Short mmCIF file of C-alpha atoms in Angstrom, two decimals:
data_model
loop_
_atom_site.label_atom_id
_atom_site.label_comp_id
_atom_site.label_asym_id
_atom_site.label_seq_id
_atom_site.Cartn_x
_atom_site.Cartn_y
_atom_site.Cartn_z
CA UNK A 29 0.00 0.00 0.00
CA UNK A 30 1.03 3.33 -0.66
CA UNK A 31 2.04 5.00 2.79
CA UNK A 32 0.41 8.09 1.02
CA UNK A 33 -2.91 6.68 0.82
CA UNK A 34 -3.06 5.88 4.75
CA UNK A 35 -4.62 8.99 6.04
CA UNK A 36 -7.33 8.21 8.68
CA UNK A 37 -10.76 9.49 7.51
CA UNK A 38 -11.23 12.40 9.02
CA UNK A 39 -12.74 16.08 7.71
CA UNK A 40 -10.31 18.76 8.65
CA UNK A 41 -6.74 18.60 8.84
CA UNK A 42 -3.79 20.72 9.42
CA UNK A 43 -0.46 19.74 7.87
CA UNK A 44 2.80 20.50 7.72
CA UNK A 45 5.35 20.86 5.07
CA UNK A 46 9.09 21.81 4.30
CA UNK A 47 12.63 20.32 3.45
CA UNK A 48 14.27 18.00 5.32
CA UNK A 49 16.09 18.63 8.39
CA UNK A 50 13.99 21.93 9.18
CA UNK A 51 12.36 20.85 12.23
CA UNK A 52 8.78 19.48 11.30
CA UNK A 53 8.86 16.20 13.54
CA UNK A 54 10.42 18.56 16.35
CA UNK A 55 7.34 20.91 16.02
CA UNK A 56 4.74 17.98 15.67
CA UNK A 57 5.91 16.97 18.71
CA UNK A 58 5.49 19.81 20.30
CA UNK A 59 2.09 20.47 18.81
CA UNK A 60 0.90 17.43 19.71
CA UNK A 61 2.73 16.12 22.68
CA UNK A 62 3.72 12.93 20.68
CA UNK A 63 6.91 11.59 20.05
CA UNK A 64 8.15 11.54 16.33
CA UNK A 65 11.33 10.05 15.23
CA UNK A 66 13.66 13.15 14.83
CA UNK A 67 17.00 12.75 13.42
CA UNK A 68 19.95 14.99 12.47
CA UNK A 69 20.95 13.40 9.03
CA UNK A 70 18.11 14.87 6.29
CA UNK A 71 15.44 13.06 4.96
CA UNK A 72 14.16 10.75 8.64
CA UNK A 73 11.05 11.52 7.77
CA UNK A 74 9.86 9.32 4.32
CA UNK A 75 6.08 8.70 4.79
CA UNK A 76 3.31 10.71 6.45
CA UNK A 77 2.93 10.95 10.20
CA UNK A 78 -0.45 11.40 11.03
CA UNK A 79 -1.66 12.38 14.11
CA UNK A 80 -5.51 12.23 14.90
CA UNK A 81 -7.55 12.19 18.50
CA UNK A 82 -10.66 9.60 18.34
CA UNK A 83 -13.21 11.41 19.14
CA UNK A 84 -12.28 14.49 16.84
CA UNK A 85 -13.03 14.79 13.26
CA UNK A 86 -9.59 16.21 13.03
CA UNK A 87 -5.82 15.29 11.82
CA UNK A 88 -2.08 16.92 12.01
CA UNK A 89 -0.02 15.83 9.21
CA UNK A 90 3.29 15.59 8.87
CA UNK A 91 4.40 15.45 5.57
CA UNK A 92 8.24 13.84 4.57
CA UNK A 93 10.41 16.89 3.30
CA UNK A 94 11.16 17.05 0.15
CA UNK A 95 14.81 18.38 -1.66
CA UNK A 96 17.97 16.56 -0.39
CA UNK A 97 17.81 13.40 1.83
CA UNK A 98 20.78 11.96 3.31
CA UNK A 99 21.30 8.56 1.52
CA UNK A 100 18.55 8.56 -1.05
CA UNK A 101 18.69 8.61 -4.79
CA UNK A 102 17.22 11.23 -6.61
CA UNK A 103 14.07 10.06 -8.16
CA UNK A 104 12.96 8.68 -5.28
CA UNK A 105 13.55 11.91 -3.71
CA UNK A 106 11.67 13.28 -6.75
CA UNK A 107 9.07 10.55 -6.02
CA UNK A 108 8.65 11.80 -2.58
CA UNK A 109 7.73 15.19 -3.75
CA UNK A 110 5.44 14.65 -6.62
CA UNK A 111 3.36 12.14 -3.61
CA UNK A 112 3.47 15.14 -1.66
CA UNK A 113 2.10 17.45 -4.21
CA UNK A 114 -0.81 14.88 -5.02
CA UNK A 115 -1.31 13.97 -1.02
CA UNK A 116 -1.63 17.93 -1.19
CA UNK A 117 -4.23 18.63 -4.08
CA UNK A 118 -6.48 15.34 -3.18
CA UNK A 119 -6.74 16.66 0.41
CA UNK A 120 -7.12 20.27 -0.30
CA UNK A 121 -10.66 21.07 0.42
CA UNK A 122 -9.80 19.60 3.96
CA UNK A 123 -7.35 21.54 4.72
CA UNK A 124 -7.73 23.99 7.16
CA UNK A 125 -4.26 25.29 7.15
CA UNK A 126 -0.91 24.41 5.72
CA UNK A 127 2.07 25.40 7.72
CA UNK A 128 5.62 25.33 5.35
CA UNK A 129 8.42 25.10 7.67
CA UNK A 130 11.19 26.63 6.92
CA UNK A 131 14.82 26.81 8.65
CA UNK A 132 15.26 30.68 9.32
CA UNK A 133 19.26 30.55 9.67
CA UNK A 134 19.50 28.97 5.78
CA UNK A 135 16.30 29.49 4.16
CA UNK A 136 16.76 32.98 2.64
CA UNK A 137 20.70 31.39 1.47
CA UNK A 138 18.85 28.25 -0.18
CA UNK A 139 16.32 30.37 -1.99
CA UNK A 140 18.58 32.67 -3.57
CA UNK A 141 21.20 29.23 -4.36
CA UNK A 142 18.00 28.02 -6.22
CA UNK A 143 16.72 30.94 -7.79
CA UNK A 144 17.54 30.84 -11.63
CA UNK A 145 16.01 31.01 -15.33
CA UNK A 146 14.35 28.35 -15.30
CA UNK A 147 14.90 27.34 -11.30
CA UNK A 148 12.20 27.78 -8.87
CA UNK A 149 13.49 27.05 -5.06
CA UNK A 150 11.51 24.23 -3.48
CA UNK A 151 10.44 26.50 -0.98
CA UNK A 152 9.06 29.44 -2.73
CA UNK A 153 7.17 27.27 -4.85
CA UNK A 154 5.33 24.90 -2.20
CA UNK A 155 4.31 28.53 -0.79
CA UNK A 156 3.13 28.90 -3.86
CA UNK A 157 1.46 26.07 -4.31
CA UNK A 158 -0.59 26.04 -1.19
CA UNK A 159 -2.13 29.33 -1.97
CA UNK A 160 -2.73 28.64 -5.24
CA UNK A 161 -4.68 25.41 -3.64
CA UNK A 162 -6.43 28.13 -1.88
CA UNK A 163 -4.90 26.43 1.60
CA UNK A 164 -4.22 29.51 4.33
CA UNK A 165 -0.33 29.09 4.72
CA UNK A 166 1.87 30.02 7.25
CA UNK A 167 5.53 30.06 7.48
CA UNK A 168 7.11 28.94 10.82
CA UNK A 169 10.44 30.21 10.23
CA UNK A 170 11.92 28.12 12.42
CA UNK A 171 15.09 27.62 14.69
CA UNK A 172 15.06 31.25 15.49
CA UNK A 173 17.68 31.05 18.44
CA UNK A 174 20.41 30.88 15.79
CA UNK A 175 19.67 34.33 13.81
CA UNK A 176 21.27 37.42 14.68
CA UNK A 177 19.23 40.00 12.17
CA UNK A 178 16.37 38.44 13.01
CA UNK A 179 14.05 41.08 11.58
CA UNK A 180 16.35 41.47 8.60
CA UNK A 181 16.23 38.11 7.79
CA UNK A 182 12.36 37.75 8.37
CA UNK A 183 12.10 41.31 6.02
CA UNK A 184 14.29 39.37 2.85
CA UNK A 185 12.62 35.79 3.56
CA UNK A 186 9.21 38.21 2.88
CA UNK A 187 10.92 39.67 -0.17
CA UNK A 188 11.92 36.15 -1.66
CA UNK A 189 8.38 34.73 -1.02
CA UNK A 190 6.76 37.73 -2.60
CA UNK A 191 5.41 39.36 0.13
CA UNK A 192 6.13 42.87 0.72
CA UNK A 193 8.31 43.47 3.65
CA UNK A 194 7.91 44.85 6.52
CA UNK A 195 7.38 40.81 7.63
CA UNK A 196 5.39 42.19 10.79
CA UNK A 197 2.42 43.31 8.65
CA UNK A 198 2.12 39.64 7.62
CA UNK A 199 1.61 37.83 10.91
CA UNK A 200 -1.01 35.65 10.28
CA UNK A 201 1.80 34.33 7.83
CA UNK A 202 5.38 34.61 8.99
CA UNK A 203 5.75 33.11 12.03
CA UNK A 204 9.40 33.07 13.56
CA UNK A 205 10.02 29.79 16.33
CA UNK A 206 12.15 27.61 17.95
CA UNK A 207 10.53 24.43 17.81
CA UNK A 208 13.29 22.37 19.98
CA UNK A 209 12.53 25.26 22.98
CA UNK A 210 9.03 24.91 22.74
CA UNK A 211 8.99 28.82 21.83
CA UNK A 212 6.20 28.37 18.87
CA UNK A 213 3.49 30.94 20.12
CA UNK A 214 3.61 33.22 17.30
CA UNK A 215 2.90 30.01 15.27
CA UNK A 216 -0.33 29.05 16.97
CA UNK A 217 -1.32 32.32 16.72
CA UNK A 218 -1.28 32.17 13.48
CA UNK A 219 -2.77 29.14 12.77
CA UNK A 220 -5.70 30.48 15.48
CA UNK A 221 -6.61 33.15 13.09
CA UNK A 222 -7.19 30.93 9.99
CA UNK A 223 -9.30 28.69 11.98
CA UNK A 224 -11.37 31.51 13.90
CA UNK A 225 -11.90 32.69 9.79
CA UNK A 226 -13.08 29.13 9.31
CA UNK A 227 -15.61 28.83 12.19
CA UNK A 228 -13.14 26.43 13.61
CA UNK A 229 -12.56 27.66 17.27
CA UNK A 230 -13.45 24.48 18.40
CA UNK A 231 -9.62 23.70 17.05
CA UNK A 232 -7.95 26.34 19.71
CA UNK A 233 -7.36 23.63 22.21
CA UNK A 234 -5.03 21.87 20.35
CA UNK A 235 -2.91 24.76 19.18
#
């Protein structure tokens, strides 16, 4: 079976995305109190961790990241990211918000490595793709702890994403955390907001 297609049956879903080694399974497990394997090679994370509570109609996906993997060949890396574009676009109208995590010490480096003619970085583009889904997005820039400039870095990762900096006019987007502190506040702030536009308040407790 395809570990793609094992997503427990339930309505509304929040899910996370990003490249590997950014800190999603640290943040799922502080979102949801569950451990996840974590690992510090790239790439630990190859099939969907879903997270669900049995009486809720409700899920937290963790989706595998996508670009380099430590020890994996390229198409199946390029396998892993075409499942998680079709995971993404069959589940769609489910989800209530997708959060792309990104590693605020590299991110704005990686994007501008991978911006060419006829290069889109991986990370611009999923943003991309998740709005054009018409999924609310937010960023958790993540790892925080380890930037200096912060709100320089925060104002170019803004400018590389196509949103017009000042990032602080975009918090229900950009969310700076340290997942591996637990510091993740402005993140479930964020995601708050796109639920409370949903009707979905009933979601608060878990964020």
């Amino acid at each position: 079976m395809n570990p793609f297609e094992t997503r427990p049956d339930r309505d509304a879903e929040v899910v996370l995305v990003g490249r590997s080694n950014v800190g999603k399974s640290t943040l799922m497990r502080e979102l949801t109190g569950h451990k996840f394997d974590t690992g510090g090679k790239p790439g630990v994370t190859r099939t969907p961790n879903h997270y669900d509570w049995t009486a809720e109609d409700f899920v937290i996906t963790d989706l595998p990241g996508f670009g380099f993997m430590s020890g994996v060949e390229a198409d199946r890396q390029d396998q892993i990211k075409t499942d998680i574009v079709r995971y993404l676009e069959a589940h769609a109208d489910s989800i209530l918000v997708g959060i792309l995590v990104v590693d605020g010490k590299s991110v704005v480096d990686i994007i501008d490595r991978h911006t060419g003619e006829d290069e889109i970085p991986y990370d611009v583009e999923m943003f991309h793709f998740l709005r054009e889904l018409d999924v609310p997005t937010v960023v958790a820039v993540n790892k925080m702890d380890k930037v200096d400039d912060r709100d320089e870095r925060l104002d170019e990762l803004c400018d590389r994403l196509g949103l017009l900096p000042p990032w602080k006019q975009w918090q229900d987007t950009i969310a700076p955390i340290t997942a591996k502190r637990g510091q993740i506040d402005a993140l479930e702030e964020s995601v708050r907001t796109h639920l409370h536009a949903q009707k979905r308040d009933d979601l608060f407790r878990f964020f």
